[in-house]
CSV table of C-alpha atoms in Angstrom, one decimal:
chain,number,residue,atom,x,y,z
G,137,UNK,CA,-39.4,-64.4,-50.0
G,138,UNK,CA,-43.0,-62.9,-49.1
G,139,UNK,CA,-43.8,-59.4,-48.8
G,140,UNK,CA,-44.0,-58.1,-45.3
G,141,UNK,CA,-46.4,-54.9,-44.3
G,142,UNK,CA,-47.6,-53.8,-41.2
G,143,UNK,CA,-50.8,-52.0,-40.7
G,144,UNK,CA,-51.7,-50.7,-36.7
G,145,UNK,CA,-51.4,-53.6,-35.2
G,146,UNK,CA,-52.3,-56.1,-37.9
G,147,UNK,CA,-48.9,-58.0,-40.0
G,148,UNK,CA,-49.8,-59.4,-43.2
G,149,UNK,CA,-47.3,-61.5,-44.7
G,150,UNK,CA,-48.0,-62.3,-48.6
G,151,UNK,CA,-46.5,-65.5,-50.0
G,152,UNK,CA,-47.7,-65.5,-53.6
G,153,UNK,CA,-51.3,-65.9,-53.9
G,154,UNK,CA,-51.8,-66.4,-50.2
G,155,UNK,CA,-51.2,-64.0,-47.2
G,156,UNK,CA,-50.4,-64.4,-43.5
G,157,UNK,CA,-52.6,-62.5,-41.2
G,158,UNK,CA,-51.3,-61.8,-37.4
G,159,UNK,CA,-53.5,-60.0,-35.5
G,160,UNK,CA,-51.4,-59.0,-32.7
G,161,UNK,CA,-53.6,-60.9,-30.3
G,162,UNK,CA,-51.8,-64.2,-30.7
G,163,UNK,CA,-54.1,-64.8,-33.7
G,164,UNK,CA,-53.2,-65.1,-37.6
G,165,UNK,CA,-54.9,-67.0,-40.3
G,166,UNK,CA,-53.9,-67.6,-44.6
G,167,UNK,CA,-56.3,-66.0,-46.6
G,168,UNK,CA,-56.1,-67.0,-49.9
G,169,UNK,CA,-57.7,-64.7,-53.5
G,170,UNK,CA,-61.1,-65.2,-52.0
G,171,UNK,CA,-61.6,-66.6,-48.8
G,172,UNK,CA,-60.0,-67.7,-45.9
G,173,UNK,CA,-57.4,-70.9,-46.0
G,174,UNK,CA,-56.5,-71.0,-42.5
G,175,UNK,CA,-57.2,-69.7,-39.1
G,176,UNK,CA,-56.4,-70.5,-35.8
G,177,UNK,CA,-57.6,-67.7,-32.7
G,178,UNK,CA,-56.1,-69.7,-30.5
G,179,UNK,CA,-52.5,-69.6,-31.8
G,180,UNK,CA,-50.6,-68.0,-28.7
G,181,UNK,CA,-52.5,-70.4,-26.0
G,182,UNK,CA,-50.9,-73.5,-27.2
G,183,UNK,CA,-47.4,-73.5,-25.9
G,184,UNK,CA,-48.3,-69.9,-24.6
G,185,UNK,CA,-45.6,-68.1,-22.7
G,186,UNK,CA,-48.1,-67.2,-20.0
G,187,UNK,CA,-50.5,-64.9,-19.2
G,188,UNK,CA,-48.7,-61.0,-19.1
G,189,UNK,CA,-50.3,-58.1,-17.8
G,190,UNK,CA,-49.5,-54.8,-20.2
G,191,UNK,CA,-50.8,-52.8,-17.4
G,192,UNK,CA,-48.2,-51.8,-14.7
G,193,UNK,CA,-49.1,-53.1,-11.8
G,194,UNK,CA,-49.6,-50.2,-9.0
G,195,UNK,CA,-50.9,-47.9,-11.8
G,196,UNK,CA,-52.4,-44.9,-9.9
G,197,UNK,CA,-55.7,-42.8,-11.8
G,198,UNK,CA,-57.0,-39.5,-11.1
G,199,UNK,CA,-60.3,-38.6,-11.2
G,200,UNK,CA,-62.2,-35.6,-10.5
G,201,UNK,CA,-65.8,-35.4,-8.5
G,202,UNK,CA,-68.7,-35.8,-11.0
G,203,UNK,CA,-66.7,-37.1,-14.5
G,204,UNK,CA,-65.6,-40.2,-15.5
G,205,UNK,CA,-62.8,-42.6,-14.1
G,206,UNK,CA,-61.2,-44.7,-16.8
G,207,UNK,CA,-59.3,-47.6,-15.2
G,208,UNK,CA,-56.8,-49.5,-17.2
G,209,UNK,CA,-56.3,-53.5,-17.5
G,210,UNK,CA,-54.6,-54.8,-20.2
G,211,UNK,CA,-53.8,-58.7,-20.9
G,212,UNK,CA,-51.9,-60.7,-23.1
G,213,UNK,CA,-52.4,-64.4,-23.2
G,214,UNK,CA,-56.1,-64.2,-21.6
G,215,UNK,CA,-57.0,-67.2,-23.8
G,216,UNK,CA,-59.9,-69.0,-21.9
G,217,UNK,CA,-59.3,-66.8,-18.8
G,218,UNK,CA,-62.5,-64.9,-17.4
G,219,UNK,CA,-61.2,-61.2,-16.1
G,220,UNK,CA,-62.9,-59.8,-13.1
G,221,UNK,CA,-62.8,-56.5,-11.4
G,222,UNK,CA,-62.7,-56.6,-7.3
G,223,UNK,CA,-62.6,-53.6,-4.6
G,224,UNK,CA,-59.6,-54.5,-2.3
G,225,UNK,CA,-60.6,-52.9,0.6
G,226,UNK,CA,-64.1,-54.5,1.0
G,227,UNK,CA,-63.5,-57.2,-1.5
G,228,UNK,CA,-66.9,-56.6,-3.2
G,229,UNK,CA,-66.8,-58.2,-7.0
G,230,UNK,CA,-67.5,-55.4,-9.1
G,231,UNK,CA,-67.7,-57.1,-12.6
G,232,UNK,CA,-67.0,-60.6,-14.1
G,233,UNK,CA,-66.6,-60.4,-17.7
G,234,UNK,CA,-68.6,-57.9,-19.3
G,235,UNK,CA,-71.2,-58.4,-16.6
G,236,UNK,CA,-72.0,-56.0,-13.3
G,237,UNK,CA,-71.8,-57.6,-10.2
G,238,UNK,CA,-72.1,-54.6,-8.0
G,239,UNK,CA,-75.8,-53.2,-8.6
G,240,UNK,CA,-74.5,-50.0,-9.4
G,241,UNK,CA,-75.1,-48.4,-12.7
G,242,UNK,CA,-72.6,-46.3,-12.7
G,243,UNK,CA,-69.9,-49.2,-13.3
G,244,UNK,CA,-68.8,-50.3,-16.6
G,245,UNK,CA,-66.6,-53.3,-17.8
G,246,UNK,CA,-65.4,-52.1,-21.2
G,247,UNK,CA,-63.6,-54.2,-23.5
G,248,UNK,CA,-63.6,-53.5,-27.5
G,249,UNK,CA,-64.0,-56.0,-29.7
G,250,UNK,CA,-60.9,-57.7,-31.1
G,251,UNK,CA,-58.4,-55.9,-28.1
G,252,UNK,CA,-56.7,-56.9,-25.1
G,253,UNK,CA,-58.8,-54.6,-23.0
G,254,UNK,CA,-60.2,-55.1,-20.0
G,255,UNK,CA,-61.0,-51.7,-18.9
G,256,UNK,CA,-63.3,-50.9,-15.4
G,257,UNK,CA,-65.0,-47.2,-16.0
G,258,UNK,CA,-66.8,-45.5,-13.3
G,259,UNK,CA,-69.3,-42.5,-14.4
G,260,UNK,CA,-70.1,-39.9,-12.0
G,261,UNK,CA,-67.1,-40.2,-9.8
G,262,UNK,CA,-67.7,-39.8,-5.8
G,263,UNK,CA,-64.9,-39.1,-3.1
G,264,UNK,CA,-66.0,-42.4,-2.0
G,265,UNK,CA,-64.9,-44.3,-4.7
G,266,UNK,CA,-61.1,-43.5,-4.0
G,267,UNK,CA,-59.4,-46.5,-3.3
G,268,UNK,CA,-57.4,-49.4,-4.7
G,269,UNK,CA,-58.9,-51.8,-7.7
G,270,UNK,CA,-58.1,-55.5,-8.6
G,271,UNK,CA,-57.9,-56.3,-12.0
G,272,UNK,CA,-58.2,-60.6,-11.5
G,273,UNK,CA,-58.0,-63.0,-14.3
G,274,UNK,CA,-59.0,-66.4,-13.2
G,275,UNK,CA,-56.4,-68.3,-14.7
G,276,UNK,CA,-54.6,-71.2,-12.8
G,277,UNK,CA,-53.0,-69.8,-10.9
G,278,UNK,CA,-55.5,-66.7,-10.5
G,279,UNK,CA,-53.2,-63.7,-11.5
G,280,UNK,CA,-54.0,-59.8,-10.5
G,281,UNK,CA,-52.8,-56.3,-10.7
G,282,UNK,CA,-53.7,-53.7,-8.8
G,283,UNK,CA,-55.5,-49.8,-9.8
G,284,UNK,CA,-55.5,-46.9,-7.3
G,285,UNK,CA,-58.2,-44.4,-7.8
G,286,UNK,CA,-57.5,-40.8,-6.8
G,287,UNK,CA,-60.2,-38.2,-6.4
G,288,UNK,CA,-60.4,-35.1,-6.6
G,289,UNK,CA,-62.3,-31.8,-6.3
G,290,UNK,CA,-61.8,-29.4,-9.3
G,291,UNK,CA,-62.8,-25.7,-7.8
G,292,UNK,CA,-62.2,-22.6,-10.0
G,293,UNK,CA,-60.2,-20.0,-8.5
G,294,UNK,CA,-60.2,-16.0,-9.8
G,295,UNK,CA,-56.9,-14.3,-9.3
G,296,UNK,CA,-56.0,-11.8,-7.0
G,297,UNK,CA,-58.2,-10.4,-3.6
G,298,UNK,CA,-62.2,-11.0,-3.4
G,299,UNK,CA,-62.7,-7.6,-3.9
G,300,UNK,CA,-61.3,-5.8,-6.3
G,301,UNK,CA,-60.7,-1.7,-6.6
G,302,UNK,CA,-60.7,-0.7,-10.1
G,303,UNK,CA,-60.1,3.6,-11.1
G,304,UNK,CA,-62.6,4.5,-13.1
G,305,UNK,CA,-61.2,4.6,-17.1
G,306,UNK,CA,-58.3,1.5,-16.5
G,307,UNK,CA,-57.9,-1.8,-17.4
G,308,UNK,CA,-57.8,-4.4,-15.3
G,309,UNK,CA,-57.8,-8.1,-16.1
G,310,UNK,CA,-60.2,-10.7,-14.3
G,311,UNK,CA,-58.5,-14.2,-14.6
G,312,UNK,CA,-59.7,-17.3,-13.5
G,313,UNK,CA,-58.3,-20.9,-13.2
G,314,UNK,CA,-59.1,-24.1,-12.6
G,315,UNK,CA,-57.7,-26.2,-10.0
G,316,UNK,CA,-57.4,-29.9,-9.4
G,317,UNK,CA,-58.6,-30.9,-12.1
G,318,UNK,CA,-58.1,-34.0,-13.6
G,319,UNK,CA,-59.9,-33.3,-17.1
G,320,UNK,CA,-59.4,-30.5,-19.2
G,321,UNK,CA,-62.9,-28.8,-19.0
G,322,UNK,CA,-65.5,-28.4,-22.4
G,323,UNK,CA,-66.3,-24.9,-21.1
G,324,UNK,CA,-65.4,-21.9,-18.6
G,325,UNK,CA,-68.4,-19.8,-18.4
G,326,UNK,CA,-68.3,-16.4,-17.1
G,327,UNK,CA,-71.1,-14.4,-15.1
G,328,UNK,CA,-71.8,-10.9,-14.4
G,329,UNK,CA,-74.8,-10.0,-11.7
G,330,UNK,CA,-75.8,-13.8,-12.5
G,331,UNK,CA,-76.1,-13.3,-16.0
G,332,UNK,CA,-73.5,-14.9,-18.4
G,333,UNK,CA,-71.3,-13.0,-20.3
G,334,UNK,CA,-69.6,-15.3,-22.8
G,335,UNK,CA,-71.3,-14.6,-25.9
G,336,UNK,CA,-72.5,-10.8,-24.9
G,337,UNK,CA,-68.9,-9.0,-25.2
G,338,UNK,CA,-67.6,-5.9,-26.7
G,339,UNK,CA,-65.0,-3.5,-27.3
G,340,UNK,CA,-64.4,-2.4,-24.0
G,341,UNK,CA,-64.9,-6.1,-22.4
G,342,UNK,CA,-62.9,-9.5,-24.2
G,343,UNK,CA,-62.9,-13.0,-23.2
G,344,UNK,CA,-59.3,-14.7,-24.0
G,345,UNK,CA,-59.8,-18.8,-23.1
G,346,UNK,CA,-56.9,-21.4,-22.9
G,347,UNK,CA,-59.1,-24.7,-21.8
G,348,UNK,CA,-56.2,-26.6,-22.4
G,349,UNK,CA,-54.6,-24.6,-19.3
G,350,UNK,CA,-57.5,-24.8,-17.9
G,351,UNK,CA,-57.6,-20.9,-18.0
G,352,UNK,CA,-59.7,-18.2,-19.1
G,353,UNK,CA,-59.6,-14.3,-18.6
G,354,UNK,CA,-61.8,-11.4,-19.1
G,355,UNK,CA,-60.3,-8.2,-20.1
G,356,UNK,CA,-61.9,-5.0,-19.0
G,357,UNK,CA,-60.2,-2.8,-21.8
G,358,UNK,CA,-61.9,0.7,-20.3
G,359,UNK,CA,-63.6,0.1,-16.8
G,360,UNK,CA,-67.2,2.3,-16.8
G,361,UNK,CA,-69.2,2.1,-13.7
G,362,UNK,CA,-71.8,-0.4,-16.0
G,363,UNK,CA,-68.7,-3.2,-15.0
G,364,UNK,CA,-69.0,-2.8,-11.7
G,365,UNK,CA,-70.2,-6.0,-9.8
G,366,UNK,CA,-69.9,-9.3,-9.0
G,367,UNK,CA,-68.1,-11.7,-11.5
G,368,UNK,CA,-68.0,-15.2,-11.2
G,369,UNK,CA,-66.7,-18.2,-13.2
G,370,UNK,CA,-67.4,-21.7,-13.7
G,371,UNK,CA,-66.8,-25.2,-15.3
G,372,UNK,CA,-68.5,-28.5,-15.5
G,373,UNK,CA,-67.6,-30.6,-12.4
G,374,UNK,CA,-66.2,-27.7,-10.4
G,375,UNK,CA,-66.7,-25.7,-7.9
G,376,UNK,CA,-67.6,-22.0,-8.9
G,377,UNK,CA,-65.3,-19.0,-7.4
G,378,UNK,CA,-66.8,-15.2,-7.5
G,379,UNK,CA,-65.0,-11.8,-7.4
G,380,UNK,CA,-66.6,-8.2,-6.6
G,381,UNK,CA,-65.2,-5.3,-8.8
G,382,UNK,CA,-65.7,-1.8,-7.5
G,383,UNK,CA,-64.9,1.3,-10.2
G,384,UNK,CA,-64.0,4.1,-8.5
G,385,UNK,CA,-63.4,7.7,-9.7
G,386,UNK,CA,-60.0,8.0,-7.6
G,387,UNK,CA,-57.4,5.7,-6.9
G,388,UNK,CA,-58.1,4.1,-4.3
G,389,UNK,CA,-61.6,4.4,-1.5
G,390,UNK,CA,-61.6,7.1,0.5
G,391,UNK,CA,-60.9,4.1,3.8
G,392,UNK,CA,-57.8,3.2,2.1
G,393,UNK,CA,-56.6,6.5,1.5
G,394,UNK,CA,-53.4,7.3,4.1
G,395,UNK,CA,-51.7,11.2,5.0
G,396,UNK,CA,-48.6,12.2,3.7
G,397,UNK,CA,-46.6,10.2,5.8
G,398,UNK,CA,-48.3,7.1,5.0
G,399,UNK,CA,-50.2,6.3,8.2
G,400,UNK,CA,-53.8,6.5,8.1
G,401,UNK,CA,-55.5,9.3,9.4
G,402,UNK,CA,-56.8,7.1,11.7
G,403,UNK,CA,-54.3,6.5,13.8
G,404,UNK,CA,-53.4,10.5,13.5
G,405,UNK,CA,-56.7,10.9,15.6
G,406,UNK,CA,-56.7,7.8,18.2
G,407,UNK,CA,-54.3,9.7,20.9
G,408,UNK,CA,-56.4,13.2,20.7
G,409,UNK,CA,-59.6,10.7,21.2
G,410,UNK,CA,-58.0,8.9,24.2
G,411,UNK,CA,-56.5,12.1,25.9
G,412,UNK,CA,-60.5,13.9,25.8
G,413,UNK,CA,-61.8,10.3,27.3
G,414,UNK,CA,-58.7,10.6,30.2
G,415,UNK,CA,-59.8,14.5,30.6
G,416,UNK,CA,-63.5,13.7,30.9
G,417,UNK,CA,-63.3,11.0,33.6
């Protein structure tokens, strides 16, 4: 009996001198010590069990606003079938093989040599391109499976209200996230007055980043009145968000500050104000 190994998606059956190659794309040829004995490419379209889809059909793909949208078609059995790529809802033919139909540059048919892949990718994603994709294989009869494209837009968020009142000495942390997005971002830059701050941090001022959470945070360790100002915080394809940090010397400002019994002083005055409007009239 031979000796049987398996290598990614390669089987290689050796029988003595010679050995079996399948390629897992209904291909396999004998090689012998030097060269090869036998092949035949076209081993699973003779007597083929029919063309099969490895793609579920109804497969739904997010994509965000200004990246890439990567969608899958995978096919077993194309043999002499010619895949194409069609819009459902205005049946416009995208791509036909490896070729563009559709004039627009930002369209890709992708398909590796030696794979079953027939992927569409779309660069520079646009709300407009949301909508449902045909993966067609014109076979006899034509066989299809159908893509949704999702879009999204990612926008970063910072934690907490717009402005923010920090006493004078404290820490306080400055966290920002962000939100629908459908790729986990390179970068999250952070800005102070317009100017960044990433790489121009100190003791008193650290940047902690989880990009794989889509996350990062800057830590005001000892708030001075040189932190004061407006931070903001962005990441490719995404909309920026912006914060205001005030450091005051008390608590709180002196218009949120309330009298003993927690009612502003306000509202202590508004009756003495209405009764010398009454007197005067």
């Amino acid at each position: 009996m031979g000796n049987l190994r398996f290598r990614h998606d390669q089987a290689h059956l050796k029988i003595h001198d010679a050995i079996l190659t399948y390629f897992g794309l209904d291909e396999f040829n004998i090689r012998g010590r030097n060269q090869i004995i036998y092949e035949d490419k076209e081993w699973g379209c003779r007597g083929r069990h029919g063309l099969v889809f490895l793609t579920r059909n109804s497969t739904v793909v997010t994509a965000q606003t200004g990246g890439n949208a990567i969608l899958p078609c995978v096919i077993r059995h194309l043999c002499d079938g010619t895949v194409s790529w069609v819009r459902k809802d205005n049946f416009a033919l995208l791509t036909v093989g490896k070729g563009n139909y559709a004039y627009d540059e930002r369209l890709q048919s992708l398909h590796p040599f030696n794979t079953n892949d027939w992927t569409l990718m779309i660069k520079f994603v646009e709300m407009s391109d949301a909508g449902v994709y045909e993966c067609q294989v014109t076979s006899h009869p034509p066989e299809s499976i159908f893509v949704s494209l999702r879009v999204v837009e990612a926008r970063a968020v910072i934690e907490g209200p717009i402005e923010k009142y920090v006493k004078l000495g404290s820490a306080v942390d400055l966290i920002c996230v962000v939100a629908e997005s459908a790729e986990v971002p390179e970068f999250i830059f952070w800005y102070h007055n317009e100017k960044m701050i990433n790489f121009e941090l100190d003791s008193t001022r650290v940047l902690i980043s989880n990009l794989a959470h889509r996350r990062s945070t800057i830590r005001i360790q000892k708030a001075g009145k040189e932190h004061s100002g407006n931070y903001s915080c962005e990441a490719k394809n995404a909309f920026p968000a912006s914060t205001y940090v005030h450091i005051l010397k008390e608590e709180k400002p002196a218009a949120m500050q309330t009298s003993g019994s927690g009612v502003p002083q306000t509202f202590w005055l508004l009756p003495v104000l209405v009764r010398q409007m009454l007197l005067s009239l």
